[in-house]
PDB file of C-alpha atoms in Angstrom:
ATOM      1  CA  UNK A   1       8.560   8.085  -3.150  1.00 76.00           C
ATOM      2  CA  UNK A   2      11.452   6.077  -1.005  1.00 83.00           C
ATOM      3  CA  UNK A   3      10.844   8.623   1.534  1.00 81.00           C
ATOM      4  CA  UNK A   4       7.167   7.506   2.115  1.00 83.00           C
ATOM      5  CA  UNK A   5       8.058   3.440   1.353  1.00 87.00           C
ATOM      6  CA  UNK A   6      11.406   4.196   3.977  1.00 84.00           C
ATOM      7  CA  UNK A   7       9.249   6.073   6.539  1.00 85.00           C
ATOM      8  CA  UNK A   8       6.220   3.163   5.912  1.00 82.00           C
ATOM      9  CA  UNK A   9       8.918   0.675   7.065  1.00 81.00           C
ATOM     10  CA  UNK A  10      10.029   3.087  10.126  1.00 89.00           C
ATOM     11  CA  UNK A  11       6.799   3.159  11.639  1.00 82.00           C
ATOM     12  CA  UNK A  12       6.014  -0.789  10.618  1.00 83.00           C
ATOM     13  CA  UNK A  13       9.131  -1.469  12.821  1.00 85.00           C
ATOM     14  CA  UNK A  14       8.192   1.144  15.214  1.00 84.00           C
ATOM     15  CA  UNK A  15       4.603  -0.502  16.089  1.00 81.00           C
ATOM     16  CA  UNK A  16       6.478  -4.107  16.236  1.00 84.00           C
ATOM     17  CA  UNK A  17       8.987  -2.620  18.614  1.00 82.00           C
ATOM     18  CA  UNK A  18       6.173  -1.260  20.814  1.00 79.00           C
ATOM     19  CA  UNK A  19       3.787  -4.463  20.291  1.00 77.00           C
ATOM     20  CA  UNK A  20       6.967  -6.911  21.393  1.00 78.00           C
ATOM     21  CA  UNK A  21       7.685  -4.362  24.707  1.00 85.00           C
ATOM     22  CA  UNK A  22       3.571  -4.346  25.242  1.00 82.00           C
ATOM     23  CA  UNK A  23       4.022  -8.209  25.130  1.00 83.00           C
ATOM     24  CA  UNK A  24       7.348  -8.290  27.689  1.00 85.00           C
ATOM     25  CA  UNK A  25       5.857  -6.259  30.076  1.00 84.00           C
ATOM     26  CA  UNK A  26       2.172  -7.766  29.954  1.00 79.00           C
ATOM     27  CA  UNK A  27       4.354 -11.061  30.744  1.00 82.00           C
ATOM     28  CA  UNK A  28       6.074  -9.693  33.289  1.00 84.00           C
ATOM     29  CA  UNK A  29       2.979  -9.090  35.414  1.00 79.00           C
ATOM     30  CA  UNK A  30       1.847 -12.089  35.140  1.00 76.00           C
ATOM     31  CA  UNK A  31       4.489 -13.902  36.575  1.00 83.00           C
ATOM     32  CA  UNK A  32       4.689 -11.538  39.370  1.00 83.00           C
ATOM     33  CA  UNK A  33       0.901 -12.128  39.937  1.00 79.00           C
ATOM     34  CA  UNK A  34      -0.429  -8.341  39.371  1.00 75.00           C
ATOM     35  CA  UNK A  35      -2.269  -9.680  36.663  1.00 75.00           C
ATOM     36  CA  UNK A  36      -3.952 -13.346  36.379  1.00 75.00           C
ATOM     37  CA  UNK A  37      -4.478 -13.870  32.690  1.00 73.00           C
ATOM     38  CA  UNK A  38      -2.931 -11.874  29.446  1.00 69.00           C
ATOM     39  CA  UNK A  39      -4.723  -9.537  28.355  1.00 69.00           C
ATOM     40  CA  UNK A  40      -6.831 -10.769  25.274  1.00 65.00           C
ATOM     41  CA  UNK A  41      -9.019  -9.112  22.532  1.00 56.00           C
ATOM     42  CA  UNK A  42     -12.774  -8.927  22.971  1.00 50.00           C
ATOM     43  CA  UNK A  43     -15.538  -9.304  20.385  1.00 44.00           C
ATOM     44  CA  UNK A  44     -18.307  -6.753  20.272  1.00 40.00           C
ATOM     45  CA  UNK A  45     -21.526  -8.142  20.718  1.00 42.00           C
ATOM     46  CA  UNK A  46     -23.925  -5.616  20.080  1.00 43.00           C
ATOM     47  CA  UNK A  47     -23.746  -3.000  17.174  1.00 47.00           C
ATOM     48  CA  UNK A  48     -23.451   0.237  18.740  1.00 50.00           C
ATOM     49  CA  UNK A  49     -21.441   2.634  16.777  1.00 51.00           C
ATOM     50  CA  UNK A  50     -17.400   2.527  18.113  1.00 50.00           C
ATOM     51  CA  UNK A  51     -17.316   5.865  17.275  1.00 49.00           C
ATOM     52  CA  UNK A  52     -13.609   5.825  15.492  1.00 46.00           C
ATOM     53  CA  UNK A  53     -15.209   6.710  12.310  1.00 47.00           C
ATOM     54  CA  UNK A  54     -16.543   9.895  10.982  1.00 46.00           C
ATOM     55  CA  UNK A  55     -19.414   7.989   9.498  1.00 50.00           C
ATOM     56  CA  UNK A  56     -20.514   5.204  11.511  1.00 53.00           C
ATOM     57  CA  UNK A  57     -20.177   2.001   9.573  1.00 51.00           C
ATOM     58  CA  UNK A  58     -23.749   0.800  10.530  1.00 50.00           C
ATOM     59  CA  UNK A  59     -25.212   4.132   8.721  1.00 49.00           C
ATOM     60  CA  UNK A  60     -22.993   3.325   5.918  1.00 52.00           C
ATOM     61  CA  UNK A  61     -24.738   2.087   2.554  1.00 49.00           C
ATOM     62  CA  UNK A  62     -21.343   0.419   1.398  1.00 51.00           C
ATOM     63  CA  UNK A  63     -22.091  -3.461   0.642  1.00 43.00           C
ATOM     64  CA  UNK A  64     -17.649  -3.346   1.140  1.00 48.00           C
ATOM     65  CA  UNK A  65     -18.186  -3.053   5.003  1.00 52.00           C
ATOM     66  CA  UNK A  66     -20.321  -6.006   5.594  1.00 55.00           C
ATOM     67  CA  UNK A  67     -20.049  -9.569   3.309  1.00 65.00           C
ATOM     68  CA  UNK A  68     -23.347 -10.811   5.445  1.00 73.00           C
ATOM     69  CA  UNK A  69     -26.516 -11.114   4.196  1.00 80.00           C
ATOM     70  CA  UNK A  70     -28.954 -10.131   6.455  1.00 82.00           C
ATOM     71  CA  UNK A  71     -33.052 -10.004   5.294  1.00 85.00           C
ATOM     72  CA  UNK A  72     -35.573  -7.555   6.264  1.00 84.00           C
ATOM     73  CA  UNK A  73     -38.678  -9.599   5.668  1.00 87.00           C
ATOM     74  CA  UNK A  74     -38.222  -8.939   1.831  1.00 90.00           C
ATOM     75  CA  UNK A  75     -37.318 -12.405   0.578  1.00 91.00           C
ATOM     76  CA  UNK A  76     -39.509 -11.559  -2.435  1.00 93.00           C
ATOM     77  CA  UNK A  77     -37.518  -8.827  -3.277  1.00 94.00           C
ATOM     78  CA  UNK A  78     -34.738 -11.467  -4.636  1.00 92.00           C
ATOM     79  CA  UNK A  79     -36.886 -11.781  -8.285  1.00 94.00           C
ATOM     80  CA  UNK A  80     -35.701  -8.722  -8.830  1.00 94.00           C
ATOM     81  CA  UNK A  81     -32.132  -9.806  -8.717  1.00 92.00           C
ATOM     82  CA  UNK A  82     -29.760  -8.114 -11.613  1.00 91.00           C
ATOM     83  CA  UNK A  83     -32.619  -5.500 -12.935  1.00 92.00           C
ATOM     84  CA  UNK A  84     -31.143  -2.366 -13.698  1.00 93.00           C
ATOM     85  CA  UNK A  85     -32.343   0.199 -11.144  1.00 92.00           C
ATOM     86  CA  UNK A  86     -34.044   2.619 -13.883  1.00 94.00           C
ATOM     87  CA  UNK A  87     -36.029  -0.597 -15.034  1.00 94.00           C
ATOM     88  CA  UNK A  88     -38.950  -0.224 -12.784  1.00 95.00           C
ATOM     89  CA  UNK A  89     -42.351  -0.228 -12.861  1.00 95.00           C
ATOM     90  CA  UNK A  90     -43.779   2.475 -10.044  1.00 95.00           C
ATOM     91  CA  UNK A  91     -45.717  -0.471  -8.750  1.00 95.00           C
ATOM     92  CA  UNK A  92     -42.757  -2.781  -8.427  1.00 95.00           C
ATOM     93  CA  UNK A  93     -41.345   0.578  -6.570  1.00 95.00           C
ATOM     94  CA  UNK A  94     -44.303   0.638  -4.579  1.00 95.00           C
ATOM     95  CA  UNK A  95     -42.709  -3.111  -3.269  1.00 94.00           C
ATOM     96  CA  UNK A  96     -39.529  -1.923  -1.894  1.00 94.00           C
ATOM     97  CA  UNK A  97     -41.501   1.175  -0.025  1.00 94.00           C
ATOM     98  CA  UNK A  98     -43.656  -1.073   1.435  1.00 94.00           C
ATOM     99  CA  UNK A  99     -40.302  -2.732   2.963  1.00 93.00           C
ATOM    100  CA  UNK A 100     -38.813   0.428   3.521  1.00 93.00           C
ATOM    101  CA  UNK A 101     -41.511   2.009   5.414  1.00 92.00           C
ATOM    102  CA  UNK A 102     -42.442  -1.057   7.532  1.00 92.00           C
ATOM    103  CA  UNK A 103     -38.454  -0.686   8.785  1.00 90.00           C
ATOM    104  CA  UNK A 104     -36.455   1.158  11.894  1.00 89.00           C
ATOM    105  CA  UNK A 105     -35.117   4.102  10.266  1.00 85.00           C
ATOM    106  CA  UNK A 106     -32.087   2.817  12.285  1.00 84.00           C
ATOM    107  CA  UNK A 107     -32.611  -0.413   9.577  1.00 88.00           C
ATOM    108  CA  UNK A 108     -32.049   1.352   6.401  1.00 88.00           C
ATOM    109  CA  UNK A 109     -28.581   1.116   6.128  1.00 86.00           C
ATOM    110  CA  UNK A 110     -28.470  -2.340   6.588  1.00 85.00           C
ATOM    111  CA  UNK A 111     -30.921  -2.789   4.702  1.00 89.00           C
ATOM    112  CA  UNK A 112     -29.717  -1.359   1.663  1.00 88.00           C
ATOM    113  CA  UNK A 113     -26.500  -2.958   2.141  1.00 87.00           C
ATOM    114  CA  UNK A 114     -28.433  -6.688   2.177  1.00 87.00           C
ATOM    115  CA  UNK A 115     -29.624  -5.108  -1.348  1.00 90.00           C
ATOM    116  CA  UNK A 116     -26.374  -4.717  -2.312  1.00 88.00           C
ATOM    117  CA  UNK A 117     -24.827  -8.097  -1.435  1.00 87.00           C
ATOM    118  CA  UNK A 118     -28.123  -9.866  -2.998  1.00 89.00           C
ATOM    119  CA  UNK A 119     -27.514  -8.181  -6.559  1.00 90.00           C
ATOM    120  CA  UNK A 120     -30.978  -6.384  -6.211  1.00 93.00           C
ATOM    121  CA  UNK A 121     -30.868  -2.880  -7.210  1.00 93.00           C
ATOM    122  CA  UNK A 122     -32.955  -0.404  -5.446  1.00 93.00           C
ATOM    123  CA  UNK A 123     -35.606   1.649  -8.039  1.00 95.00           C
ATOM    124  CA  UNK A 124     -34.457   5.009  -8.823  1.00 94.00           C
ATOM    125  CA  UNK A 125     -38.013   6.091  -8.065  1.00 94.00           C
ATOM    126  CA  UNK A 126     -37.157   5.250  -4.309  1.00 94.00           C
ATOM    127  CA  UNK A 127     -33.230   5.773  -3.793  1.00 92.00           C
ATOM    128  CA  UNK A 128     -34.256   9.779  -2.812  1.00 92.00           C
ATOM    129  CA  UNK A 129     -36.119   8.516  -0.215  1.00 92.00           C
ATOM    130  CA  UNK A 130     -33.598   6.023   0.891  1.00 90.00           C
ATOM    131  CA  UNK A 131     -31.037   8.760   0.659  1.00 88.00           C
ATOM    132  CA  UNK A 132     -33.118  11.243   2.792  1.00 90.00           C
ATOM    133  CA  UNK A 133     -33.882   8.521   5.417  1.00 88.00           C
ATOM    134  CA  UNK A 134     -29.979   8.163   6.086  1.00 83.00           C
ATOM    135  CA  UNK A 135     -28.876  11.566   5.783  1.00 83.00           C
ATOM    136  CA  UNK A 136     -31.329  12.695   8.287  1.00 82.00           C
ATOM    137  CA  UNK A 137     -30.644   9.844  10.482  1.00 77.00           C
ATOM    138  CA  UNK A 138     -26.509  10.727  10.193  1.00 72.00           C
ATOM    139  CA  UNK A 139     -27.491  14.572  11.007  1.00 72.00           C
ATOM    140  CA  UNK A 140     -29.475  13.608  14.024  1.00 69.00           C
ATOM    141  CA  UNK A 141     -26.678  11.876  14.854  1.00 64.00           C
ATOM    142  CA  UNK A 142     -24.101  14.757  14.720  1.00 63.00           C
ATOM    143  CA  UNK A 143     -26.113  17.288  16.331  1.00 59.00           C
TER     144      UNK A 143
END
């Protein structure tokens, strides 16, 4: 175990080391005019995939990745909030395939997710198709 925590510490000094240097040299150029401005972060606009993941966080159906609520044209899906997914009536099911199937397939994801972070449980008579949606969307995708 103080193997891992020392060797943690190692490499947390290791990536300062290299960040500081990064900095130095960055700073360097600057003053001797190869660069004009520092080199600064950028924010991604769109939501293409970044492709460092093996799952792409936009397929993902984890509520975890995303903390923004985002609404598919199913406001009316909120009276549902806090029913336990097994407590549905097939035509309140019906509801939520009528959303589902009016969406992208490139959607889902998200919208399951907006599900999530709204307390709204999706009906166990619908989560296979949910589930199929995505997986064949994420094999499409790896093909």
């Amino acid at each position: 175990m103080s193997y891992l925590i020392l060797s943690l510490f190692i490499l947390a000094a290791l990536a300062m080391a290299a960040g500081f240097i990064r900095e130095k040299r960055n700073q360097k150029k600057l003053e001797r005019g190869e660069i004009t401005e520092l080199p600064s972060i950028k924010q991604v606009e769109d939501m293409t995939c970044c492709g460092q993941h093996e799952v792409c966080e936009k397929d993902s159906l984890l509520a975890a990745l995303s903390k923004e609520i985002e609404y598919y044209n199913d406001e009316e899906l909120d009276r549902y909030r806090g029913r336990a997914s097994d407590n549905y009536s097939e035509d309140e099911a019906e509801e939520f395939r009528e959303v589902l199937y009016t969406m992208k397939e490139t959607e889902v994801a998200g919208w399951v997710r907006s599900l999530q972070l709204r307390a709204v449980e999706l009906p166990d008579q619908v989560k296979d198709e949910v589930f199929l949606i995505v997986g064949e969307r994420r094999f499409a995708k790896s093909s």
